[in-house]
C-alpha positions in Angstrom: 212.2 -84.2 126.8 209.9 -81.2 126.7 211.1 -78.2 124.8 209.6 -74.8 125.2 210.1 -73.7 121.6 208.4 -70.4 120.8 207.6 -70.0 117.1 209.4 -67.2 115.3 207.4 -64.0 115.0 208.0 -60.7 113.4 206.1 -57.4 113.6 206.0 -55.1 110.5 204.8 -51.5 110.6 203.3 -50.6 107.3 201.1 -47.7 106.3 198.3 -49.1 104.2 195.2 -47.0 104.0 191.5 -48.0 103.7 191.3 -47.3 100.0 194.4 -49.5 99.4 192.9 -52.8 100.6 193.7 -54.6 97.3 197.4 -53.7 97.9 197.1 -55.0 101.5 195.5 -58.3 100.2 198.3 -58.9 97.7 201.0 -58.1 100.3 199.5 -60.6 102.8 199.4 -63.2 100.0 203.1 -62.6 99.4 203.9 -62.9 103.1 202.0 -66.2 103.3 203.9 -67.5 100.2 207.1 -66.6 102.0 206.0 -68.6 105.1 204.7 -65.7 107.3 201.2 -66.3 108.7 199.3 -63.1 109.8 198.3 -63.6 113.5 197.2 -60.1 114.4 196.6 -56.7 112.9 196.3 -53.2 114.5 196.6 -49.7 113.0 199.6 -50.0 110.6 201.0 -52.9 112.7 201.0 -56.5 111.4 202.3 -59.4 113.5 203.3 -62.6 111.6 204.4 -66.1 112.8 206.7 -68.3 110.8 204.8 -71.1 109.1 205.0 -73.3 106.1 204.7 -71.3 102.9 201.2 -71.5 101.5 199.2 -70.2 98.6 196.2 -68.4 100.0 193.9 -65.6 98.8 193.1 -62.8 101.1 190.1 -60.5 101.0 189.1 -57.7 103.2 185.6 -56.4 103.9 184.3 -53.6 106.1 181.2 -54.5 108.1 179.9 -53.2 111.4 179.9 -55.9 114.0 176.8 -54.3 115.5 174.7 -54.9 112.4 171.6 -57.1 112.9 172.7 -59.4 110.1 176.3 -59.8 111.3 176.0 -63.5 112.2 174.3 -64.3 108.9 177.1 -62.3 107.2 179.8 -64.5 108.9 177.8 -67.7 108.0 177.7 -66.8 104.3 181.5 -66.4 104.2 182.0 -69.7 106.2 179.6 -71.6 103.9 181.6 -70.3 100.9 184.8 -71.7 102.3 186.3 -68.4 103.6 188.0 -68.3 107.0 187.8 -65.1 109.0 191.1 -65.0 110.8 191.3 -61.3 112.0 189.2 -58.3 112.6 190.2 -54.7 113.2 188.0 -51.6 113.5 185.2 -53.4 111.6 187.6 -54.6 108.9 187.3 -58.3 108.5 190.2 -60.3 107.1 189.2 -63.5 105.2 191.4 -66.1 103.6 190.8 -69.2 101.4 193.0 -71.7 99.7 192.2 -71.6 96.0 191.2 -75.0 94.6 192.3 -74.1 91.1 194.0 -71.3 89.2 190.9 -69.1 89.4 191.1 -66.4 92.2 188.0 -66.5 94.4 186.2 -63.2 95.0 183.8 -62.1 97.7 182.2 -59.4 95.5 180.4 -60.3 92.3 180.5 -56.8 90.8 182.1 -53.4 91.1 178.9 -52.1 92.5 178.8 -54.7 95.3 182.5 -53.9 96.1 181.6 -50.2 96.1 179.0 -50.9 98.9 182.0 -51.9 101.1 183.4 -48.5 100.7 180.1 -46.8 101.3 179.8 -48.7 104.6 183.3 -47.4 105.4 182.4 -43.8 104.6 179.3 -44.1 106.9 181.7 -45.3 109.6 184.1 -42.3 109.1 181.8 -39.4 108.5 180.3 -39.1 112.0 183.8 -38.3 113.3 184.6 -35.5 110.9 182.3 -32.9 112.4 183.6 -33.7 115.9 187.2 -32.9 114.8 186.0 -29.8 112.9 184.3 -28.5 116.0 187.3 -29.1 118.2 189.6 -27.2 115.9 187.2 -24.4 115.1 188.5 -21.2 116.7 184.9 -19.9 117.2 184.4 -22.6 119.9 187.6 -21.5 121.8 188.9 -24.9 122.7 192.4 -23.8 121.9 192.1 -20.1 122.8 193.1 -18.7 126.2 195.2 -16.1 127.7 197.2 -18.7 129.6 200.9 -19.0 128.7 200.4 -22.7 128.5 198.3 -22.2 125.3 201.2 -20.6 123.5 203.7 -23.4 124.5 205.3 -25.6 121.9 203.4 -28.6 123.1 200.0 -27.0 122.8 200.9 -25.6 119.3 202.0 -29.1 118.4 198.7 -30.6 119.5 196.9 -28.0 117.3 199.1 -28.8 114.3 198.5 -32.6 114.9 194.7 -32.1 114.9 194.8 -29.9 111.8 196.9 -32.5 110.0 194.5 -35.2 111.1 191.5 -33.3 109.8 193.2 -32.7 106.5 194.0 -36.4 106.3 190.4 -37.4 107.1 189.1 -35.1 104.4 191.7 -36.6 102.0 190.6 -40.1 103.0 186.9 -39.4 102.4 187.8 -38.0 99.0 189.9 -41.0 98.0 187.2 -43.4 99.2 184.5 -41.5 97.3 186.7 -41.6 94.1 187.1 -45.4 94.6 183.3 -45.8 94.9 182.7 -43.8 91.8 185.3 -45.8 89.8 183.9 -49.1 90.9 180.3 -48.1 90.2 181.3 -46.8 86.7 183.0 -50.1 86.0 179.7 -51.9 86.8 177.8 -49.9 84.2 180.2 -50.8 81.4 
């Protein structure tokens, strides 16, 4: 008898930001311990499949997939026992089953970890001027005599873009603070 049993899945919407990756790693470890295996990730959307509970360590890294050394990068993780099981917007999700009580790390210092956030900043910064130009009234993208431009929908779009730019600036500041903190820990 053949059964068409689909595994139980669940989708969780959770706002975790780029500077909170340690929080995301811990949460994913808790989910795995409860028997929920991550099968896909998208912006703030995590899809899990029911599985046997397991003790695993998760680590996230930010690396452009277009870098010349990308294949070497993946090989280094694989050779060290890490399994890359998901990617999203240049974020790489790695996991490993610890062989003892010591938690494996992918970075050997705060400075090395800070480099991850520097790569992230270089990925974000090119978009900031684009948004600033779009919202700048001097360029007139949102200025017109048309009644459409004073409609609630159009005003809503302007508010959305303004909020998005404020959030992007906030994100850049938070990431920069994280870099400075990690680099100062390395000097101690």
